[in-house]
mmCIF file of C-alpha atoms in Angstrom:
data_model
loop_
_atom_site.group_PDB
_atom_site.id
_atom_site.type_symbol
_atom_site.label_atom_id
_atom_site.label_comp_id
_atom_site.label_asym_id
_atom_site.label_seq_id
_atom_site.Cartn_x
_atom_site.Cartn_y
_atom_site.Cartn_z
ATOM 1 C CA MET A 1 168.041 17.670 -20.264
ATOM 2 C CA LYS A 2 164.782 18.547 -18.471
ATOM 3 C CA LYS A 3 163.151 16.256 -20.593
ATOM 4 C CA ILE A 4 165.430 13.768 -20.205
ATOM 5 C CA LEU A 5 164.813 14.286 -16.275
ATOM 6 C CA LEU A 6 161.026 14.036 -16.441
ATOM 7 C CA LEU A 7 161.067 11.037 -18.838
ATOM 8 C CA SER A 8 163.241 9.209 -16.375
ATOM 9 C CA LEU A 9 161.168 10.037 -13.700
ATOM 10 C CA PHE A 10 157.529 9.265 -15.836
ATOM 11 C CA LEU A 11 159.207 5.637 -16.689
ATOM 12 C CA SER A 12 160.679 4.863 -13.002
ATOM 13 C CA SER A 13 156.925 6.013 -11.449
ATOM 14 C CA THR A 14 155.139 3.397 -13.834
ATOM 15 C CA ALA A 15 157.629 0.764 -13.381
ATOM 16 C CA LEU A 16 156.606 1.282 -9.394
ATOM 17 C CA GLN A 17 152.683 1.078 -10.172
ATOM 18 C CA ALA A 18 153.345 -1.559 -12.613
ATOM 19 C CA ALA A 19 154.799 -3.107 -9.421
ATOM 20 C CA HIS A 20 152.898 -2.515 -7.150
ATOM 21 C CA HIS A 21 149.826 -3.525 -9.419
ATOM 22 C CA GLY A 22 151.611 -7.044 -9.596
ATOM 23 C CA THR A 23 151.517 -7.649 -5.716
ATOM 24 C CA HIS A 24 148.198 -6.585 -5.065
ATOM 25 C CA ASP A 25 146.776 -8.750 -8.210
ATOM 26 C CA MET A 26 148.731 -11.954 -6.495
ATOM 27 C CA ALA A 27 147.740 -10.902 -2.726
ATOM 28 C CA ASP A 28 144.025 -10.838 -4.054
ATOM 29 C CA MET A 29 144.637 -14.588 -5.158
ATOM 30 C CA ASP A 30 146.259 -15.541 -2.170
ATOM 31 C CA SER A 31 143.332 -14.735 0.443
ATOM 32 C CA MET A 32 140.325 -15.849 -1.711
ATOM 33 C CA GLY A 33 137.675 -17.006 0.277
ATOM 34 C CA ASP A 34 137.611 -16.346 3.877
ATOM 35 C CA MET A 35 137.521 -12.705 6.353
ATOM 36 C CA HIS A 36 141.604 -11.906 5.486
ATOM 37 C CA SER A 37 143.308 -8.310 5.802
ATOM 38 C CA HIS A 38 144.060 -7.462 2.503
ATOM 39 C CA GLU A 39 142.355 -4.144 1.670
ATOM 40 C CA GLY A 40 140.083 -6.124 -1.433
ATOM 41 C CA HIS A 41 138.106 -8.071 0.996
ATOM 42 C CA ILE A 42 138.347 -6.216 4.342
ATOM 43 C CA HIS A 43 136.499 -3.389 2.428
ATOM 44 C CA GLU A 44 133.649 -5.660 1.135
ATOM 45 C CA GLN A 45 132.897 -6.356 4.485
ATOM 46 C CA MET A 46 132.854 -3.065 6.289
ATOM 47 C CA VAL A 47 129.404 -2.121 6.954
ATOM 48 C CA ASP A 48 130.272 1.649 6.956
ATOM 49 C CA GLY A 49 132.223 1.315 3.992
ATOM 50 C CA LYS A 50 135.104 3.449 5.923
ATOM 51 C CA GLU A 51 138.944 2.392 5.354
ATOM 52 C CA LEU A 52 140.190 0.357 7.737
ATOM 53 C CA ALA A 53 142.964 1.291 9.619
ATOM 54 C CA VAL A 54 144.536 -1.971 11.086
ATOM 55 C CA ASP A 55 148.032 -3.824 10.672
ATOM 56 C CA PRO A 56 147.570 -6.967 8.368
ATOM 57 C CA GLN A 57 149.308 -9.201 9.396
ATOM 58 C CA ARG A 58 148.197 -8.304 12.844
ATOM 59 C CA PHE A 59 145.165 -9.120 12.092
ATOM 60 C CA ASP A 60 145.937 -12.691 9.751
ATOM 61 C CA GLN A 61 147.591 -13.422 12.940
ATOM 62 C CA PHE A 62 144.537 -12.960 15.116
ATOM 63 C CA MET A 63 142.054 -14.635 13.030
ATOM 64 C CA ILE A 64 143.631 -18.042 13.122
ATOM 65 C CA GLY A 65 141.578 -19.922 14.912
ATOM 66 C CA ILE A 66 138.324 -18.101 14.579
ATOM 67 C CA GLU A 67 137.788 -17.791 10.989
ATOM 68 C CA SER A 68 133.777 -17.417 11.443
ATOM 69 C CA ASN A 69 133.993 -14.658 14.155
ATOM 70 C CA ALA A 70 133.322 -11.055 13.861
ATOM 71 C CA VAL A 71 135.498 -8.915 14.812
ATOM 72 C CA ALA A 72 134.755 -4.961 16.482
ATOM 73 C CA VAL A 73 137.980 -2.759 15.851
ATOM 74 C CA VAL A 74 138.486 -0.147 18.026
ATOM 75 C CA SER A 75 140.686 2.981 17.985
ATOM 76 C CA VAL A 76 141.599 3.770 21.681
ATOM 77 C CA GLN A 77 142.924 7.460 23.245
ATOM 78 C CA GLY A 78 144.975 7.641 25.984
ATOM 79 C CA MET A 79 146.239 4.209 25.416
ATOM 80 C CA VAL A 80 149.949 4.484 26.582
ATOM 81 C CA CYS A 81 151.450 1.923 28.267
ATOM 82 C CA ASP A 82 151.020 -1.462 29.664
ATOM 83 C CA PHE A 83 148.789 -1.249 32.585
ATOM 84 C CA CYS A 84 146.250 0.604 30.064
ATOM 85 C CA ALA A 85 146.384 -2.242 27.578
ATOM 86 C CA ARG A 86 145.913 -4.955 30.778
ATOM 87 C CA GLY A 87 143.027 -3.131 32.328
ATOM 88 C CA ILE A 88 141.321 -3.332 28.533
ATOM 89 C CA GLU A 89 142.679 -7.251 28.095
ATOM 90 C CA LYS A 90 140.872 -7.886 31.958
ATOM 91 C CA THR A 91 137.857 -5.634 31.606
ATOM 92 C CA PHE A 92 136.730 -7.385 28.140
ATOM 93 C CA GLY A 93 138.543 -10.866 29.083
ATOM 94 C CA LYS A 94 135.289 -10.962 31.789
ATOM 95 C CA ASP A 95 132.597 -10.378 28.569
ATOM 96 C CA LYS A 96 131.686 -14.208 27.725
ATOM 97 C CA ARG A 97 130.283 -12.656 24.391
ATOM 98 C CA VAL A 98 134.154 -11.540 23.838
ATOM 99 C CA SER A 99 136.147 -14.249 22.267
ATOM 100 C CA LYS A 100 139.406 -13.400 21.880
ATOM 101 C CA ILE A 101 141.087 -10.245 22.556
ATOM 102 C CA ASP A 102 144.156 -7.771 20.984
ATOM 103 C CA VAL A 103 145.788 -5.077 22.235
ATOM 104 C CA ASP A 104 148.619 -2.841 19.743
ATOM 105 C CA LEU A 105 150.151 -0.604 21.945
ATOM 106 C CA ALA A 106 151.695 0.843 18.487
ATOM 107 C CA SER A 107 148.602 1.907 16.824
ATOM 108 C CA GLY A 108 146.126 2.095 19.692
ATOM 109 C CA LYS A 109 144.089 -0.272 18.193
ATOM 110 C CA VAL A 110 142.141 -3.418 20.179
ATOM 111 C CA LEU A 111 140.563 -6.213 18.584
ATOM 112 C CA LEU A 112 137.637 -7.905 20.349
ATOM 113 C CA ALA A 113 136.195 -11.042 18.240
ATOM 114 C CA PHE A 114 132.832 -11.731 18.603
ATOM 115 C CA PRO A 115 130.981 -15.309 17.895
ATOM 116 C CA VAL A 116 128.635 -14.650 15.116
ATOM 117 C CA ALA A 117 125.729 -15.245 16.727
ATOM 118 C CA ALA A 118 127.058 -12.850 19.634
ATOM 119 C CA ASP A 119 125.303 -9.110 19.584
ATOM 120 C CA ILE A 120 128.073 -5.838 19.260
ATOM 121 C CA ASP A 121 126.882 -3.463 21.291
ATOM 122 C CA LYS A 122 128.875 -0.252 20.267
ATOM 123 C CA ALA A 123 127.835 1.565 23.550
ATOM 124 C CA ASP A 124 129.298 -1.664 25.687
ATOM 125 C CA ILE A 125 132.374 -1.446 24.382
ATOM 126 C CA GLU A 126 132.696 2.347 24.987
ATOM 127 C CA LYS A 127 131.446 1.999 28.513
ATOM 128 C CA LYS A 128 134.007 -0.671 29.556
ATOM 129 C CA ILE A 129 137.019 1.597 27.753
ATOM 130 C CA LEU A 130 135.696 4.542 29.631
ATOM 131 C CA ASN A 131 135.670 1.987 33.030
ATOM 132 C CA ASN A 132 139.567 2.037 31.600
ATOM 133 C CA GLY A 133 140.305 5.668 32.153
ATOM 134 C CA LEU A 134 140.684 5.787 28.282
ATOM 135 C CA ASN A 135 138.723 7.083 25.422
ATOM 136 C CA THR A 136 136.834 5.754 21.928
ATOM 137 C CA SER A 137 136.959 7.310 18.702
ATOM 138 C CA THR A 138 135.745 4.814 16.552
ATOM 139 C CA ILE A 139 134.480 1.117 16.741
ATOM 140 C CA GLN A 140 134.166 -0.639 12.951
ATOM 141 C CA ILE A 141 132.713 -4.280 12.510
ATOM 142 C CA VAL A 142 134.775 -6.259 10.796
ATOM 143 C CA GLY A 143 132.754 -9.538 9.029
ATOM 144 C CA ARG A 144 129.052 -8.839 9.922
ATOM 145 C CA MET B 1 160.598 16.396 66.380
ATOM 146 C CA LYS B 2 161.793 13.528 65.117
ATOM 147 C CA THR B 3 158.664 11.617 65.792
ATOM 148 C CA ALA B 4 156.599 14.469 64.007
ATOM 149 C CA PHE B 5 158.953 14.380 60.966
ATOM 150 C CA ILE B 6 159.291 10.561 60.612
ATOM 151 C CA ILE B 7 155.267 10.381 60.363
ATOM 152 C CA LEU B 8 155.418 13.056 58.061
ATOM 153 C CA CYS B 9 157.959 11.262 55.587
ATOM 154 C CA LEU B 10 155.542 8.322 56.597
ATOM 155 C CA LEU B 11 153.199 9.619 55.402
ATOM 156 C CA VAL B 12 153.781 10.805 52.247
ATOM 157 C CA ALA B 13 156.015 7.774 51.452
ATOM 158 C CA THR B 14 154.317 6.074 48.774
ATOM 159 C CA HIS B 15 151.814 8.195 47.237
ATOM 160 C CA SER B 16 154.474 9.843 44.856
ATOM 161 C CA MET B 17 154.128 6.823 42.463
ATOM 162 C CA GLY B 18 151.858 7.178 39.498
ATOM 163 C CA ARG B 19 149.311 5.142 38.053
ATOM 164 C CA PRO B 20 146.947 6.043 41.598
ATOM 165 C CA ILE B 21 143.538 5.334 39.984
ATOM 166 C CA SER B 22 143.336 1.471 38.240
ATOM 167 C CA TYR B 23 140.441 0.345 35.687
ATOM 168 C CA VAL B 24 136.917 0.005 37.598
ATOM 169 C CA GLY B 25 137.563 -2.846 39.604
ATOM 170 C CA GLY B 26 140.781 -3.330 39.802
ATOM 171 C CA HIS B 27 143.472 -3.861 42.706
ATOM 172 C CA THR B 28 146.909 -2.471 42.451
ATOM 173 C CA ILE B 29 149.400 -3.196 45.442
ATOM 174 C CA MET B 30 152.679 -0.885 45.993
ATOM 175 C CA ALA B 31 155.385 -1.746 47.897
ATOM 176 C CA ASN B 32 158.125 0.927 48.897
ATOM 177 C CA SER B 33 162.021 -0.318 50.582
ATOM 178 C CA GLY B 34 164.250 2.388 51.379
ATOM 179 C CA PRO B 35 166.928 3.397 54.133
ATOM 180 C CA GLN B 36 164.132 5.168 56.195
ATOM 181 C CA SER B 37 161.417 3.344 56.202
ATOM 182 C CA ASP B 38 159.773 0.092 53.957
ATOM 183 C CA GLY B 39 155.817 -0.082 53.482
ATOM 184 C CA VAL B 40 152.859 -1.201 51.729
ATOM 185 C CA TYR B 41 150.129 0.380 50.154
ATOM 186 C CA TRP B 42 147.164 -1.373 48.747
ATOM 187 C CA HIS B 43 144.044 0.739 46.186
ATOM 188 C CA TYR B 44 140.675 0.149 44.506
ATOM 189 C CA THR B 45 138.991 1.674 42.203
ATOM 190 C CA PRO B 46 135.100 1.494 42.626
ATOM 191 C CA ASN B 47 134.885 4.053 40.261
ATOM 192 C CA ILE B 48 137.179 5.803 37.286
ATOM 193 C CA ASN B 49 136.647 8.886 38.831
ATOM 194 C CA TYR B 50 138.193 8.077 42.761
ATOM 195 C CA SER B 51 140.089 5.231 44.190
ATOM 196 C CA LEU B 52 140.236 4.186 48.463
ATOM 197 C CA GLY B 53 143.278 3.104 49.858
ATOM 198 C CA LEU B 54 145.208 1.836 52.928
ATOM 199 C CA ASP B 55 148.423 2.275 53.458
ATOM 200 C CA TYR B 56 151.013 0.826 56.261
ATOM 201 C CA GLN B 57 154.889 2.153 56.392
ATOM 202 C CA ARG B 58 157.000 0.985 59.064
ATOM 203 C CA ASP B 59 160.068 3.467 59.838
ATOM 204 C CA LYS B 60 163.093 1.307 60.299
ATOM 205 C CA ILE B 61 165.431 3.089 62.986
ATOM 206 C CA SER B 62 162.683 3.801 64.916
ATOM 207 C CA ASP B 63 160.625 0.643 64.720
ATOM 208 C CA GLU B 64 157.434 2.796 64.329
ATOM 209 C CA SER B 65 154.341 1.730 62.581
ATOM 210 C CA PHE B 66 152.015 3.956 60.971
ATOM 211 C CA SER B 67 148.584 3.676 58.737
ATOM 212 C CA SER B 68 146.689 5.474 56.906
ATOM 213 C CA ALA B 69 143.315 5.956 54.837
ATOM 214 C CA ARG B 70 143.624 7.560 50.791
ATOM 215 C CA LEU B 71 141.432 8.129 48.380
ATOM 216 C CA THR B 72 142.377 9.649 45.257
ATOM 217 C CA TYR B 73 140.118 11.528 42.987
ATOM 218 C CA LEU B 74 140.740 12.046 39.377
ATOM 219 C CA ILE B 75 139.727 16.227 38.969
ATOM 220 C CA ASN B 76 140.611 16.075 34.934
ATOM 221 C CA ARG B 77 141.944 13.611 32.175
ATOM 222 C CA LYS B 78 143.158 14.279 28.434
ATOM 223 C CA ASN B 79 143.211 11.625 26.528
ATOM 224 C CA THR B 80 144.565 11.497 22.635
ATOM 225 C CA ALA B 81 145.364 9.321 20.637
ATOM 226 C CA LYS B 82 149.277 9.553 21.425
ATOM 227 C CA SER B 83 149.371 10.874 24.781
ATOM 228 C CA GLN B 84 147.518 11.223 28.201
ATOM 229 C CA ARG B 85 147.219 13.659 30.548
ATOM 230 C CA ASN B 86 145.720 13.271 34.255
ATOM 231 C CA LEU B 87 145.350 15.600 37.443
ATOM 232 C CA TYR B 88 144.635 13.984 40.208
ATOM 233 C CA LEU B 89 143.712 15.316 44.456
ATOM 234 C CA LYS B 90 145.327 13.129 46.804
ATOM 235 C CA THR B 91 144.472 12.886 50.463
ATOM 236 C CA GLY B 92 144.993 11.039 53.601
ATOM 237 C CA VAL B 93 144.337 10.618 57.120
ATOM 238 C CA GLY B 94 146.226 8.424 59.907
ATOM 239 C CA LEU B 95 144.069 5.814 61.112
ATOM 240 C CA ASN B 96 145.175 5.931 64.991
ATOM 241 C CA ASP B 97 145.177 9.850 64.268
ATOM 242 C CA SER B 98 143.685 12.350 62.576
ATOM 243 C CA ASP B 99 145.818 15.131 63.143
ATOM 244 C CA ASN B 100 148.268 13.551 60.733
ATOM 245 C CA HIS B 101 146.912 14.063 57.349
ATOM 246 C CA PHE B 102 148.486 15.069 53.686
ATOM 247 C CA TYR B 103 146.714 16.216 50.639
ATOM 248 C CA ALA B 104 148.198 16.879 47.220
ATOM 249 C CA LEU B 105 147.733 17.752 43.992
ATOM 250 C CA THR B 106 149.473 15.477 41.335
ATOM 251 C CA GLY B 107 149.648 15.946 37.316
ATOM 252 C CA ASP B 108 151.288 13.400 35.203
ATOM 253 C CA TRP B 109 151.951 13.256 31.279
ATOM 254 C CA GLU B 110 152.848 11.001 29.220
ATOM 255 C CA THR B 111 153.298 9.591 25.666
ATOM 256 C CA ARG B 112 154.871 5.670 24.957
ATOM 257 C CA ARG B 113 158.530 7.715 24.394
ATOM 258 C CA VAL B 114 157.892 10.287 27.222
ATOM 259 C CA PHE B 115 156.860 10.486 30.655
ATOM 260 C CA ALA B 116 156.467 14.267 32.550
ATOM 261 C CA GLY B 117 154.867 14.687 36.308
ATOM 262 C CA PHE B 118 154.818 16.438 39.685
ATOM 263 C CA SER B 119 153.389 16.735 43.097
ATOM 264 C CA ALA B 120 152.973 19.500 45.836
ATOM 265 C CA THR B 121 151.932 17.990 49.080
ATOM 266 C CA GLN B 122 151.055 19.446 52.003
ATOM 267 C CA THR B 123 151.573 17.769 55.340
ATOM 268 C CA SER B 124 150.346 17.778 58.771
ATOM 269 C CA GLY B 125 150.842 16.376 62.179
ATOM 270 C CA ILE B 126 150.192 17.640 65.502
ATOM 271 C CA GLY B 127 151.923 21.118 65.636
ATOM 272 C CA TYR B 128 153.710 20.520 62.300
ATOM 273 C CA ASP B 129 153.986 21.200 58.694
ATOM 274 C CA MET B 130 155.648 20.096 55.784
ATOM 275 C CA PHE B 131 155.311 21.267 52.018
ATOM 276 C CA GLU B 132 156.799 19.249 49.066
ATOM 277 C CA GLN B 133 157.472 19.503 45.779
ATOM 278 C CA THR B 134 158.754 16.628 43.447
ATOM 279 C CA LEU B 135 158.981 16.785 39.742
ATOM 280 C CA LYS B 136 159.903 13.518 37.795
ATOM 281 C CA VAL B 137 160.570 13.618 33.906
ATOM 282 C CA GLY B 138 161.667 10.188 31.966
ATOM 283 C CA ILE B 139 161.943 8.839 28.359
ATOM 284 C CA ALA B 140 161.633 5.615 27.278
ATOM 285 C CA PRO B 141 164.742 4.995 25.315
ATOM 286 C CA TYR B 142 163.212 1.718 23.121
ATOM 287 C CA LEU B 143 159.361 1.549 22.225
ATOM 288 C CA GLY B 144 158.053 -2.327 23.160
ATOM 289 C CA ALA B 145 154.925 -3.870 22.392
ATOM 290 C CA TYR B 146 152.219 -4.939 24.797
ATOM 291 C CA GLY B 147 153.585 -7.962 27.854
ATOM 292 C CA ASP B 148 157.248 -6.729 26.290
ATOM 293 C CA PHE B 149 159.516 -5.597 29.033
ATOM 294 C CA HIS B 150 159.970 -1.790 29.068
ATOM 295 C CA THR B 151 162.587 0.268 30.661
ATOM 296 C CA TRP B 152 162.374 4.199 31.562
ATOM 297 C CA LEU B 153 165.338 6.588 32.195
ATOM 298 C CA MET B 154 163.840 8.649 34.878
ATOM 299 C CA VAL B 155 164.917 11.591 36.526
ATOM 300 C CA GLU B 156 163.614 12.928 40.019
ATOM 301 C CA THR B 157 163.977 15.764 41.957
ATOM 302 C CA LYS B 158 161.946 17.165 45.241
ATOM 303 C CA LYS B 159 162.492 19.871 47.754
ATOM 304 C CA ASN B 160 160.563 20.001 51.156
ATOM 305 C CA ASP B 161 160.792 23.462 53.530
ATOM 306 C CA MET B 162 161.347 21.494 56.756
ATOM 307 C CA ASP B 163 165.173 20.841 55.596
ATOM 308 C CA ASP B 164 164.991 23.232 52.213
ATOM 309 C CA ASP B 165 167.085 21.203 50.581
ATOM 310 C CA ARG B 166 166.793 19.917 46.915
ATOM 311 C CA ILE B 167 167.667 16.357 46.121
ATOM 312 C CA THR B 168 167.419 15.648 42.026
ATOM 313 C CA TYR B 169 168.738 11.525 41.753
ATOM 314 C CA PRO B 170 168.179 9.363 38.789
ATOM 315 C CA VAL B 171 165.222 6.504 39.130
ATOM 316 C CA LEU B 172 165.041 3.398 36.830
ATOM 317 C CA ARG B 173 161.743 2.239 36.131
ATOM 318 C CA PHE B 174 161.093 -1.142 34.934
ATOM 319 C CA PHE B 175 157.697 -2.624 34.073
ATOM 320 C CA LYS B 176 156.067 -6.157 31.700
ATOM 321 C CA GLY B 177 152.791 -6.417 32.568
ATOM 322 C CA GLY B 178 151.061 -5.375 35.282
ATOM 323 C CA ALA B 179 154.084 -5.316 37.407
ATOM 324 C CA LEU B 180 156.350 -2.178 37.758
ATOM 325 C CA MET B 181 159.364 -1.883 39.756
ATOM 326 C CA GLU B 182 161.665 1.763 40.427
ATOM 327 C CA VAL B 183 164.956 2.064 41.398
ATOM 328 C CA GLY B 184 166.083 5.422 42.851
ATOM 329 C CA TYR B 185 170.130 6.698 43.790
ATOM 330 C CA HIS B 186 170.879 9.492 45.858
ATOM 331 C CA LYS B 187 173.532 9.908 47.911
ATOM 332 C CA LYS B 188 171.975 10.978 50.727
ATOM 333 C CA THR B 189 168.761 9.233 50.830
ATOM 334 C CA ASP B 190 170.650 5.724 49.293
ATOM 335 C CA TRP B 191 168.833 4.000 47.703
ATOM 336 C CA ASN B 192 164.811 3.525 46.584
ATOM 337 C CA LEU B 193 162.876 0.364 45.996
ATOM 338 C CA HIS B 194 159.202 1.047 44.766
ATOM 339 C CA LEU B 195 157.259 -2.170 43.698
ATOM 340 C CA MET B 196 153.518 -1.852 41.695
ATOM 341 C CA TYR B 197 151.880 -5.014 40.630
ATOM 342 C CA ARG B 198 148.133 -4.116 39.447
ATOM 343 C CA PHE B 199 145.342 -6.670 39.380
#
């Protein structure tokens, strides 16, 4: 009985793994050729080699129309309400180097798009976040 | 005595609202309306550690008005991935008579789901003093994204040593983008409305 149970568990886990790989391959094919949120692409473009924790659908939506831009993914601490989000949007909205902003309260992530020619100054981003009374835990640059 | 009490109440009318410091360069306008007084409070944040403001209150019964200058200083802030905790020192002084003044210690802790805040305020006029304590807790029944309409269900309790009577009442807080509205009701104090806009 025990062996049958173990065998069924093994078979079902193998089937699940195979299904996951199938989805993975299809997504890889869909996202060829441009900066996209799928793991296989986004990881290639990370400069620090770390895994990027950002909602893929949200990232894709953000990249529409700015495919050639580099993106700073900023993890922010203390961002708990719309007032915080609004302050960040206003602060970075005044920065002419920033072409698009997205604030996600749920994940505590801020996406900042920069044209390829623009400098991305991490210290300046941290300072601007601090001027909103918040702290930066990590900044990851994607697409450069 | 009555005039002194009115001035003391007007002096602390808007300071119990949350978020007394904005982002650097940010302005905040608040308005309050209740059975006793109507008022407007504006503050500006030149530095993330403090804000400066002006307050104007008008007593509805006596038709007296009272204006004050205010300073809020951030003593301590702790940000985590899911929460923010603040401790502030607030002070205000009457523009017509500096003998009317207050100082307060206030604090709050907030996540996207839960809020808790307190204030302890010492208010002084000519020959009169009042000490008031407030406590406010709240919960967000649902979590909205940035830009959505947010709702908070809150309870506030306050007590001062002049009438030595604690009142506890429900407060509804709504906000969207830079605008916030709070409505509270107690049978003794009737309806209270607070509006806030940050820009």
